[in-house]
CSV table of C-alpha atoms in Angstrom, one decimal:
chain,number,residue,atom,x,y,z
A,1,MET,CA,62.2,-71.6,-41.5
A,2,LYS,CA,63.6,-73.8,-44.1
A,3,LYS,CA,62.0,-76.8,-42.4
A,4,TYR,CA,58.7,-75.1,-42.4
A,5,TYR,CA,58.8,-74.7,-46.2
A,6,THR,CA,60.0,-78.3,-46.7
A,7,LEU,CA,57.0,-79.5,-44.5
A,8,LEU,CA,54.8,-77.3,-46.3
A,9,PHE,CA,55.9,-78.7,-49.7
A,10,ILE,CA,55.6,-82.2,-48.7
A,11,PHE,CA,52.0,-81.5,-47.4
A,12,GLY,CA,51.1,-79.9,-50.7
A,13,LEU,CA,52.5,-83.1,-52.7
A,14,VAL,CA,50.5,-85.5,-50.4
A,15,TYR,CA,47.4,-83.4,-50.8
A,16,LEU,CA,47.6,-83.2,-54.6
A,17,ALA,CA,48.3,-87.0,-54.8
A,18,GLY,CA,45.2,-87.6,-52.7
A,19,CYS,CA,43.1,-85.3,-55.0
A,20,THR,CA,44.4,-87.3,-58.1
A,21,ALA,CA,43.3,-90.6,-56.5
A,22,ALA,CA,39.9,-89.3,-55.7
A,23,GLN,CA,39.4,-88.1,-59.2
A,24,LYS,CA,40.3,-91.5,-60.6
A,25,GLY,CA,37.8,-93.1,-58.3
A,26,GLY,CA,40.2,-94.2,-55.6
A,27,GLU,CA,41.3,-97.7,-54.8
A,28,ALA,CA,37.9,-98.7,-53.4
A,29,SER,CA,36.0,-98.0,-56.5
A,30,GLU,CA,38.5,-99.9,-58.7
A,31,LYS,CA,37.4,-103.2,-56.8
A,32,LYS,CA,35.0,-104.7,-59.3
A,33,GLU,CA,34.4,-108.0,-57.4
A,34,PRO,CA,32.5,-108.0,-54.1
A,35,TYR,CA,34.5,-108.3,-51.0
A,36,ILE,CA,33.9,-108.5,-47.2
A,37,ALA,CA,33.8,-105.0,-45.9
A,38,TYR,CA,33.9,-106.2,-42.3
A,39,THR,CA,32.6,-108.7,-39.9
A,40,VAL,CA,30.9,-108.8,-36.4
A,41,PRO,CA,32.7,-110.1,-34.4
A,42,ALA,CA,35.9,-108.9,-36.1
A,43,ASN,CA,38.8,-111.2,-36.9
A,44,GLY,CA,40.8,-112.0,-33.8
A,45,GLN,CA,38.2,-110.4,-31.3
A,46,THR,CA,38.4,-111.8,-27.8
A,47,LYS,CA,35.9,-111.9,-25.0
A,48,VAL,CA,33.0,-111.9,-27.4
A,49,LEU,CA,29.7,-112.0,-25.2
A,50,ARG,CA,28.0,-115.2,-26.2
A,51,THR,CA,24.6,-114.9,-24.2
A,52,GLY,CA,21.6,-112.7,-25.0
A,53,ILE,CA,20.9,-112.0,-28.6
A,54,PHE,CA,24.1,-113.3,-30.2
A,55,PHE,CA,24.8,-113.2,-33.9
A,56,ILE,CA,27.6,-113.1,-36.4
A,57,GLU,CA,27.4,-110.6,-39.3
A,58,MET,CA,29.1,-110.2,-42.6
A,59,HIS,CA,29.0,-106.9,-44.4
A,60,PHE,CA,29.6,-107.1,-48.1
A,61,SER,CA,30.9,-104.2,-50.4
A,62,LYS,CA,28.1,-104.7,-52.9
A,63,ASP,CA,24.5,-106.2,-52.8
A,64,MET,CA,24.7,-109.9,-52.9
A,65,ASP,CA,22.4,-112.6,-54.4
A,66,PRO,CA,20.1,-113.3,-51.4
A,67,ILE,CA,19.7,-117.0,-52.6
A,68,THR,CA,23.4,-117.7,-51.9
A,69,LYS,CA,23.3,-118.2,-48.2
A,70,ASP,CA,24.4,-121.8,-47.6
A,71,PHE,CA,28.0,-121.2,-47.8
A,72,PHE,CA,28.8,-119.9,-44.4
A,73,ILE,CA,30.2,-122.4,-41.9
A,74,ILE,CA,31.2,-121.8,-38.3
A,75,THR,CA,33.2,-124.5,-36.4
A,76,VAL,CA,34.7,-125.2,-33.1
A,77,LYS,CA,37.1,-128.0,-32.6
A,78,GLY,CA,36.3,-129.2,-36.1
A,79,ARG,CA,32.5,-129.4,-35.2
A,80,ARG,CA,30.1,-127.5,-37.2
A,81,ILE,CA,27.8,-125.1,-35.2
A,82,GLU,CA,24.2,-125.3,-36.4
A,83,GLY,CA,22.0,-122.1,-36.8
A,84,ARG,CA,20.0,-120.1,-39.3
A,85,LEU,CA,21.2,-117.5,-41.9
A,86,TYR,CA,19.3,-114.2,-42.5
A,87,TRP,CA,19.7,-111.4,-45.1
A,88,ILE,CA,19.3,-108.3,-43.1
A,89,ASN,CA,19.6,-106.2,-46.3
A,90,GLY,CA,21.4,-106.9,-49.7
A,91,ARG,CA,24.8,-106.4,-48.1
A,92,THR,CA,24.5,-107.8,-44.6
A,93,LEU,CA,24.2,-111.6,-43.9
A,94,GLN,CA,23.5,-112.6,-40.2
A,95,PHE,CA,24.0,-115.9,-38.6
A,96,ARG,CA,22.2,-116.9,-35.5
A,97,PRO,CA,23.3,-120.1,-33.7
A,98,ASP,CA,20.6,-122.6,-32.5
A,99,ASN,CA,22.4,-122.8,-29.1
A,100,VAL,CA,24.6,-120.8,-26.7
A,101,LEU,CA,28.3,-120.8,-27.7
A,102,GLU,CA,30.9,-122.3,-25.4
A,103,PRO,CA,32.8,-120.0,-23.0
A,104,ASN,CA,36.4,-119.1,-23.6
A,105,THR,CA,36.6,-121.0,-27.0
A,106,ILE,CA,37.9,-120.1,-30.4
A,107,TYR,CA,35.4,-120.2,-33.3
A,108,GLU,CA,36.3,-120.3,-36.9
A,109,CYS,CA,34.0,-118.8,-39.5
A,110,ARG,CA,34.3,-119.4,-43.2
A,111,LEU,CA,32.6,-118.2,-46.3
A,112,THR,CA,33.3,-120.6,-49.2
A,113,ASP,CA,33.2,-120.2,-53.0
A,114,GLY,CA,29.5,-120.4,-53.2
A,115,TYR,CA,28.8,-116.8,-52.3
A,116,SER,CA,28.1,-114.5,-55.2
A,117,MET,CA,26.8,-111.2,-56.3
A,118,TYR,CA,24.4,-111.7,-59.2
A,119,ARG,CA,27.2,-112.7,-61.6
A,120,GLU,CA,30.3,-112.0,-59.7
A,121,LYS,CA,32.1,-114.3,-57.2
A,122,LEU,CA,33.3,-113.1,-53.9
A,123,ARG,CA,37.0,-111.7,-54.1
A,124,GLU,CA,38.3,-113.7,-51.2
A,125,ARG,CA,37.6,-117.3,-51.6
A,126,PRO,CA,37.4,-118.7,-49.1
A,127,TYR,CA,37.1,-115.9,-46.5
A,128,ILE,CA,38.1,-117.1,-43.1
A,129,TRP,CA,38.2,-115.3,-39.7
A,130,SER,CA,38.0,-116.3,-36.0
A,131,PHE,CA,37.0,-115.0,-32.7
A,132,THR,CA,37.1,-116.1,-28.9
A,133,THR,CA,34.1,-116.1,-26.7
A,134,GLY,CA,34.4,-114.7,-23.1
A,135,PRO,CA,33.4,-116.4,-19.9
């Protein structure tokens, strides 16, 4: 019975701490600079399909300046992959390569210092991630 009350007490403390963080806005709302919320493909993802309608997407935490789109680079073995960048909406930038990617190959993606939200720079400069294509 004593263990039950101890667990109940700990649960109550955790619950109250969570409520306090939510009232203060939580960690996510304290981030003033824009950041990468997630990417498609994800960092370290393997067996990425490379045929059909292939694209790479970067999802930002805030609306970004649509003029800033020349700062995304994708490379394989030191060679830059050519393609087109499109803003899907204010927070999603999509890259579509001109050619089919090589099979079973590691690709490195990089966002450099040039990305900005109307007056704010991207938090992670540069932001780098990689993925591996499938057969």
